[in-house]
PDB file of C-alpha atoms in Angstrom:
ATOM      1  CA  UNK A   1      26.141 -39.363 -21.837  1.00 47.00           C
ATOM      2  CA  UNK A   2      24.744 -39.136 -18.335  1.00 50.00           C
ATOM      3  CA  UNK A   3      21.396 -37.683 -17.409  1.00 54.00           C
ATOM      4  CA  UNK A   4      22.979 -35.165 -15.094  1.00 51.00           C
ATOM      5  CA  UNK A   5      25.035 -33.225 -17.643  1.00 46.00           C
ATOM      6  CA  UNK A   6      25.876 -29.676 -16.625  1.00 50.00           C
ATOM      7  CA  UNK A   7      26.417 -27.319 -19.525  1.00 54.00           C
ATOM      8  CA  UNK A   8      27.617 -24.069 -18.033  1.00 55.00           C
ATOM      9  CA  UNK A   9      26.371 -21.153 -20.079  1.00 55.00           C
ATOM     10  CA  UNK A  10      23.516 -23.086 -21.659  1.00 65.00           C
ATOM     11  CA  UNK A  11      20.814 -20.738 -20.289  1.00 67.00           C
ATOM     12  CA  UNK A  12      22.531 -17.453 -21.173  1.00 71.00           C
ATOM     13  CA  UNK A  13      23.400 -18.780 -24.635  1.00 73.00           C
ATOM     14  CA  UNK A  14      19.831 -19.878 -25.321  1.00 77.00           C
ATOM     15  CA  UNK A  15      18.661 -16.456 -24.222  1.00 81.00           C
ATOM     16  CA  UNK A  16      21.374 -14.363 -25.880  1.00 83.00           C
ATOM     17  CA  UNK A  17      21.439 -15.902 -29.356  1.00 86.00           C
ATOM     18  CA  UNK A  18      17.704 -15.405 -30.080  1.00 90.00           C
ATOM     19  CA  UNK A  19      17.936 -11.896 -28.623  1.00 91.00           C
ATOM     20  CA  UNK A  20      20.819 -11.126 -30.982  1.00 91.00           C
ATOM     21  CA  UNK A  21      18.750 -12.456 -33.899  1.00 94.00           C
ATOM     22  CA  UNK A  22      15.875 -10.144 -32.859  1.00 94.00           C
ATOM     23  CA  UNK A  23      18.298  -7.203 -32.819  1.00 95.00           C
ATOM     24  CA  UNK A  24      19.592  -8.098 -36.302  1.00 95.00           C
ATOM     25  CA  UNK A  25      16.038  -8.374 -37.650  1.00 96.00           C
ATOM     26  CA  UNK A  26      15.380  -4.926 -36.164  1.00 95.00           C
ATOM     27  CA  UNK A  27      18.445  -3.550 -37.977  1.00 95.00           C
ATOM     28  CA  UNK A  28      17.238  -5.032 -41.281  1.00 96.00           C
ATOM     29  CA  UNK A  29      13.726  -3.678 -40.683  1.00 94.00           C
ATOM     30  CA  UNK A  30      15.054  -0.208 -39.927  1.00 93.00           C
ATOM     31  CA  UNK A  31      17.292  -0.278 -43.016  1.00 93.00           C
ATOM     32  CA  UNK A  32      14.350  -1.267 -45.242  1.00 91.00           C
ATOM     33  CA  UNK A  33      12.072   1.397 -43.758  1.00 91.00           C
ATOM     34  CA  UNK A  34      14.672   4.140 -44.108  1.00 90.00           C
ATOM     35  CA  UNK A  35      15.383   3.071 -47.709  1.00 89.00           C
ATOM     36  CA  UNK A  36      11.668   3.126 -48.586  1.00 88.00           C
ATOM     37  CA  UNK A  37      11.163   6.473 -46.879  1.00 89.00           C
ATOM     38  CA  UNK A  38      14.160   8.033 -48.654  1.00 89.00           C
ATOM     39  CA  UNK A  39      13.095   6.610 -52.009  1.00 88.00           C
ATOM     40  CA  UNK A  40       9.538   7.877 -51.531  1.00 89.00           C
ATOM     41  CA  UNK A  41      10.552  11.350 -50.358  1.00 90.00           C
ATOM     42  CA  UNK A  42      12.937  11.687 -53.314  1.00 90.00           C
ATOM     43  CA  UNK A  43      10.267  10.561 -55.754  1.00 90.00           C
ATOM     44  CA  UNK A  44       7.665  12.923 -54.268  1.00 90.00           C
ATOM     45  CA  UNK A  45      10.096  15.867 -54.293  1.00 91.00           C
ATOM     46  CA  UNK A  46      11.642  15.315 -57.732  1.00 90.00           C
ATOM     47  CA  UNK A  47       9.037  13.207 -59.519  1.00 88.00           C
ATOM     48  CA  UNK A  48       6.144  14.046 -61.779  1.00 89.00           C
ATOM     49  CA  UNK A  49       2.556  13.134 -60.903  1.00 91.00           C
ATOM     50  CA  UNK A  50       0.212  11.692 -63.508  1.00 90.00           C
ATOM     51  CA  UNK A  51      -2.747   9.350 -63.857  1.00 90.00           C
ATOM     52  CA  UNK A  52      -2.257   5.859 -65.263  1.00 89.00           C
ATOM     53  CA  UNK A  53      -4.419   5.131 -68.303  1.00 85.00           C
ATOM     54  CA  UNK A  54      -4.345   1.378 -67.671  1.00 85.00           C
ATOM     55  CA  UNK A  55      -3.705  -0.782 -64.593  1.00 86.00           C
ATOM     56  CA  UNK A  56      -3.303  -4.565 -64.536  1.00 82.00           C
ATOM     57  CA  UNK A  57      -2.573  -6.682 -61.459  1.00 80.00           C
ATOM     58  CA  UNK A  58      -1.616 -10.333 -61.046  1.00 75.00           C
ATOM     59  CA  UNK A  59      -4.160 -12.197 -58.958  1.00 75.00           C
ATOM     60  CA  UNK A  60      -3.086 -15.445 -57.357  1.00 70.00           C
ATOM     61  CA  UNK A  61      -3.107 -17.423 -54.147  1.00 68.00           C
ATOM     62  CA  UNK A  62      -1.121 -14.748 -52.296  1.00 62.00           C
ATOM     63  CA  UNK A  63      -3.476 -11.959 -53.302  1.00 67.00           C
ATOM     64  CA  UNK A  64      -3.027  -9.047 -55.660  1.00 68.00           C
ATOM     65  CA  UNK A  65       0.560  -8.239 -56.676  1.00 70.00           C
ATOM     66  CA  UNK A  66       2.742  -6.790 -59.418  1.00 75.00           C
ATOM     67  CA  UNK A  67       0.623  -3.833 -60.582  1.00 83.00           C
ATOM     68  CA  UNK A  68       1.592  -2.878 -64.126  1.00 86.00           C
ATOM     69  CA  UNK A  69       0.605   0.606 -65.255  1.00 88.00           C
ATOM     70  CA  UNK A  70       0.547   2.382 -68.591  1.00 89.00           C
ATOM     71  CA  UNK A  71       0.894   6.180 -68.600  1.00 90.00           C
ATOM     72  CA  UNK A  72       2.107   9.082 -70.725  1.00 88.00           C
ATOM     73  CA  UNK A  73       5.109  11.142 -69.690  1.00 87.00           C
ATOM     74  CA  UNK A  74       5.189  14.928 -69.996  1.00 88.00           C
ATOM     75  CA  UNK A  75       7.045  14.590 -73.318  1.00 86.00           C
ATOM     76  CA  UNK A  76       4.308  12.274 -74.717  1.00 85.00           C
ATOM     77  CA  UNK A  77       6.015   8.884 -74.479  1.00 87.00           C
ATOM     78  CA  UNK A  78       3.800   5.970 -73.451  1.00 89.00           C
ATOM     79  CA  UNK A  79       5.438   3.966 -70.672  1.00 85.00           C
ATOM     80  CA  UNK A  80       4.447   0.506 -69.441  1.00 88.00           C
ATOM     81  CA  UNK A  81       6.078  -0.384 -66.125  1.00 87.00           C
ATOM     82  CA  UNK A  82       5.575  -2.274 -62.898  1.00 85.00           C
ATOM     83  CA  UNK A  83       5.022  -0.119 -59.818  1.00 84.00           C
ATOM     84  CA  UNK A  84       7.963  -0.013 -57.401  1.00 76.00           C
ATOM     85  CA  UNK A  85       7.498  -1.821 -54.069  1.00 66.00           C
ATOM     86  CA  UNK A  86       3.752  -2.228 -54.479  1.00 63.00           C
ATOM     87  CA  UNK A  87       1.687  -3.542 -51.580  1.00 61.00           C
ATOM     88  CA  UNK A  88       0.290  -7.065 -51.815  1.00 58.00           C
ATOM     89  CA  UNK A  89      -3.447  -7.003 -51.059  1.00 58.00           C
ATOM     90  CA  UNK A  90      -6.166  -9.544 -50.453  1.00 54.00           C
ATOM     91  CA  UNK A  91      -7.520 -10.975 -53.696  1.00 50.00           C
ATOM     92  CA  UNK A  92     -11.068  -9.762 -52.933  1.00 55.00           C
ATOM     93  CA  UNK A  93     -12.587 -12.809 -54.660  1.00 59.00           C
ATOM     94  CA  UNK A  94     -11.162 -12.043 -58.106  1.00 58.00           C
ATOM     95  CA  UNK A  95     -10.274 -14.972 -60.401  1.00 64.00           C
ATOM     96  CA  UNK A  96      -6.583 -15.838 -60.867  1.00 67.00           C
ATOM     97  CA  UNK A  97      -4.576 -14.209 -63.666  1.00 69.00           C
ATOM     98  CA  UNK A  98      -4.016 -10.699 -65.031  1.00 74.00           C
ATOM     99  CA  UNK A  99      -6.950  -8.459 -64.093  1.00 76.00           C
ATOM    100  CA  UNK A 100      -7.982  -4.835 -64.033  1.00 80.00           C
ATOM    101  CA  UNK A 101      -8.515  -3.980 -60.345  1.00 78.00           C
ATOM    102  CA  UNK A 102     -12.142  -3.684 -59.224  1.00 75.00           C
ATOM    103  CA  UNK A 103     -13.534  -0.232 -58.520  1.00 80.00           C
ATOM    104  CA  UNK A 104     -12.825   0.957 -54.997  1.00 79.00           C
ATOM    105  CA  UNK A 105      -9.713  -1.197 -54.519  1.00 78.00           C
ATOM    106  CA  UNK A 106      -6.215   0.104 -53.834  1.00 80.00           C
ATOM    107  CA  UNK A 107      -4.976   0.165 -57.445  1.00 81.00           C
ATOM    108  CA  UNK A 108      -8.303   0.766 -59.221  1.00 81.00           C
ATOM    109  CA  UNK A 109      -8.219   3.146 -62.178  1.00 83.00           C
ATOM    110  CA  UNK A 110      -7.890   6.100 -62.337  1.00 86.00           C
ATOM    111  CA  UNK A 111      -4.688   5.473 -60.383  1.00 88.00           C
ATOM    112  CA  UNK A 112      -2.563   8.479 -59.500  1.00 91.00           C
ATOM    113  CA  UNK A 113       1.151   7.726 -59.723  1.00 91.00           C
ATOM    114  CA  UNK A 114       4.422   9.593 -59.428  1.00 92.00           C
ATOM    115  CA  UNK A 115       7.356   8.743 -61.706  1.00 91.00           C
ATOM    116  CA  UNK A 116      10.980   9.787 -62.041  1.00 90.00           C
ATOM    117  CA  UNK A 117      11.343  12.045 -65.143  1.00 88.00           C
ATOM    118  CA  UNK A 118      14.911  10.865 -65.795  1.00 88.00           C
ATOM    119  CA  UNK A 119      13.795   7.200 -65.680  1.00 88.00           C
ATOM    120  CA  UNK A 120      10.017   6.879 -66.178  1.00 87.00           C
ATOM    121  CA  UNK A 121      10.113   3.140 -65.503  1.00 86.00           C
ATOM    122  CA  UNK A 122      10.515   4.017 -61.801  1.00 87.00           C
ATOM    123  CA  UNK A 123       6.949   4.735 -60.718  1.00 88.00           C
ATOM    124  CA  UNK A 124       5.050   4.545 -57.440  1.00 89.00           C
ATOM    125  CA  UNK A 125       1.353   4.766 -56.619  1.00 88.00           C
ATOM    126  CA  UNK A 126       0.575   7.923 -54.637  1.00 89.00           C
ATOM    127  CA  UNK A 127      -1.464   5.874 -52.161  1.00 87.00           C
ATOM    128  CA  UNK A 128       1.678   3.832 -51.326  1.00 85.00           C
ATOM    129  CA  UNK A 129       3.868   6.936 -51.184  1.00 87.00           C
ATOM    130  CA  UNK A 130       1.550   8.635 -48.720  1.00 87.00           C
ATOM    131  CA  UNK A 131       1.452   5.593 -46.436  1.00 86.00           C
ATOM    132  CA  UNK A 132       5.219   5.082 -46.466  1.00 85.00           C
ATOM    133  CA  UNK A 133       6.032   8.691 -45.652  1.00 86.00           C
ATOM    134  CA  UNK A 134       3.482   8.702 -42.806  1.00 86.00           C
ATOM    135  CA  UNK A 135       4.561   5.311 -41.382  1.00 86.00           C
ATOM    136  CA  UNK A 136       6.409   5.887 -38.111  1.00 85.00           C
ATOM    137  CA  UNK A 137       5.174   2.693 -36.421  1.00 91.00           C
ATOM    138  CA  UNK A 138       7.455   0.294 -38.319  1.00 90.00           C
ATOM    139  CA  UNK A 139      10.588   2.348 -37.677  1.00 90.00           C
ATOM    140  CA  UNK A 140       9.713   2.607 -33.985  1.00 93.00           C
ATOM    141  CA  UNK A 141       9.190  -1.166 -33.824  1.00 94.00           C
ATOM    142  CA  UNK A 142      12.594  -1.726 -35.466  1.00 93.00           C
ATOM    143  CA  UNK A 143      14.318   0.569 -32.958  1.00 94.00           C
ATOM    144  CA  UNK A 144      12.647  -1.255 -30.047  1.00 96.00           C
ATOM    145  CA  UNK A 145      13.729  -4.623 -31.472  1.00 95.00           C
ATOM    146  CA  UNK A 146      17.326  -3.406 -31.722  1.00 95.00           C
ATOM    147  CA  UNK A 147      17.329  -1.906 -28.232  1.00 95.00           C
ATOM    148  CA  UNK A 148      15.618  -4.851 -26.557  1.00 95.00           C
ATOM    149  CA  UNK A 149      17.611  -7.483 -28.430  1.00 94.00           C
ATOM    150  CA  UNK A 150      20.938  -5.850 -27.603  1.00 94.00           C
ATOM    151  CA  UNK A 151      19.966  -5.328 -23.949  1.00 94.00           C
ATOM    152  CA  UNK A 152      19.019  -8.988 -23.500  1.00 91.00           C
ATOM    153  CA  UNK A 153      22.170 -10.052 -25.387  1.00 90.00           C
ATOM    154  CA  UNK A 154      24.339  -7.968 -23.038  1.00 90.00           C
ATOM    155  CA  UNK A 155      22.593  -9.426 -19.988  1.00 88.00           C
ATOM    156  CA  UNK A 156      23.175 -12.943 -21.336  1.00 84.00           C
ATOM    157  CA  UNK A 157      26.803 -12.083 -22.101  1.00 83.00           C
ATOM    158  CA  UNK A 158      27.255 -10.875 -18.530  1.00 83.00           C
ATOM    159  CA  UNK A 159      25.809 -14.170 -17.290  1.00 79.00           C
ATOM    160  CA  UNK A 160      28.181 -16.150 -19.498  1.00 74.00           C
ATOM    161  CA  UNK A 161      31.262 -14.245 -18.366  1.00 73.00           C
ATOM    162  CA  UNK A 162      30.273 -14.471 -14.693  1.00 71.00           C
ATOM    163  CA  UNK A 163      29.806 -18.234 -14.995  1.00 66.00           C
ATOM    164  CA  UNK A 164      33.107 -18.591 -16.862  1.00 62.00           C
ATOM    165  CA  UNK A 165      34.996 -16.697 -14.168  1.00 64.00           C
ATOM    166  CA  UNK A 166      33.462 -18.959 -11.539  1.00 67.00           C
ATOM    167  CA  UNK A 167      34.830 -21.935 -13.467  1.00 63.00           C
ATOM    168  CA  UNK A 168      38.320 -20.383 -13.485  1.00 62.00           C
ATOM    169  CA  UNK A 169      38.556 -19.155 -17.078  1.00 59.00           C
ATOM    170  CA  UNK A 170      40.254 -15.896 -17.986  1.00 57.00           C
ATOM    171  CA  UNK A 171      37.895 -13.119 -19.077  1.00 52.00           C
ATOM    172  CA  UNK A 172      38.757 -13.580 -22.763  1.00 55.00           C
ATOM    173  CA  UNK A 173      38.262 -17.375 -22.685  1.00 53.00           C
ATOM    174  CA  UNK A 174      34.648 -17.160 -21.503  1.00 49.00           C
ATOM    175  CA  UNK A 175      33.255 -19.371 -24.270  1.00 54.00           C
ATOM    176  CA  UNK A 176      36.094 -20.809 -26.318  1.00 58.00           C
ATOM    177  CA  UNK A 177      38.028 -22.744 -23.713  1.00 56.00           C
ATOM    178  CA  UNK A 178      37.044 -25.111 -20.969  1.00 60.00           C
ATOM    179  CA  UNK A 179      38.868 -25.365 -17.657  1.00 60.00           C
ATOM    180  CA  UNK A 180      41.698 -27.876 -17.701  1.00 64.00           C
ATOM    181  CA  UNK A 181      40.656 -31.428 -16.758  1.00 69.00           C
ATOM    182  CA  UNK A 182      41.592 -32.556 -13.262  1.00 72.00           C
ATOM    183  CA  UNK A 183      44.926 -34.410 -13.032  1.00 76.00           C
ATOM    184  CA  UNK A 184      44.856 -38.013 -11.907  1.00 74.00           C
ATOM    185  CA  UNK A 185      46.718 -38.598  -8.620  1.00 75.00           C
ATOM    186  CA  UNK A 186      50.180 -40.192  -8.956  1.00 68.00           C
TER     187      UNK A 186
END
């Protein structure tokens, strides 16, 4: 292969493909945010608030995760469940393993939660619910990623089609076909 290889479309492709990936990540981000917001609003509207009698978190290298709460439902049943979509926090110097959160931390007892009366194993900390309903920044960032990624992808696509037309390809062959090789003289 020579050192002077010309790959038509190399620049627009290297610009357009990452831009398309950014747009797809924005779509996934927006889908996750809208799912969380809908879940939280439904739980706040139709759920029952209570205070957990016991809270245990897993402490490890990644921080605090998997809060498990014990609470009583309105009909008196004692439920032990993991909180839905709980935030992962800094470990705050706690030793590894199952721990009761320290006073003043995010999931410290008494922890107010909201649960679904029809399925009490679906529970969410009120502190998480409040943050998710109020979060408009993440959705805005996802919309900007979609808009910017698609705009750059369209600009790159225009560059690819313009270069393909200059090389003599039909508009629909802009990337799949190369121009025919030159014929040897007879």
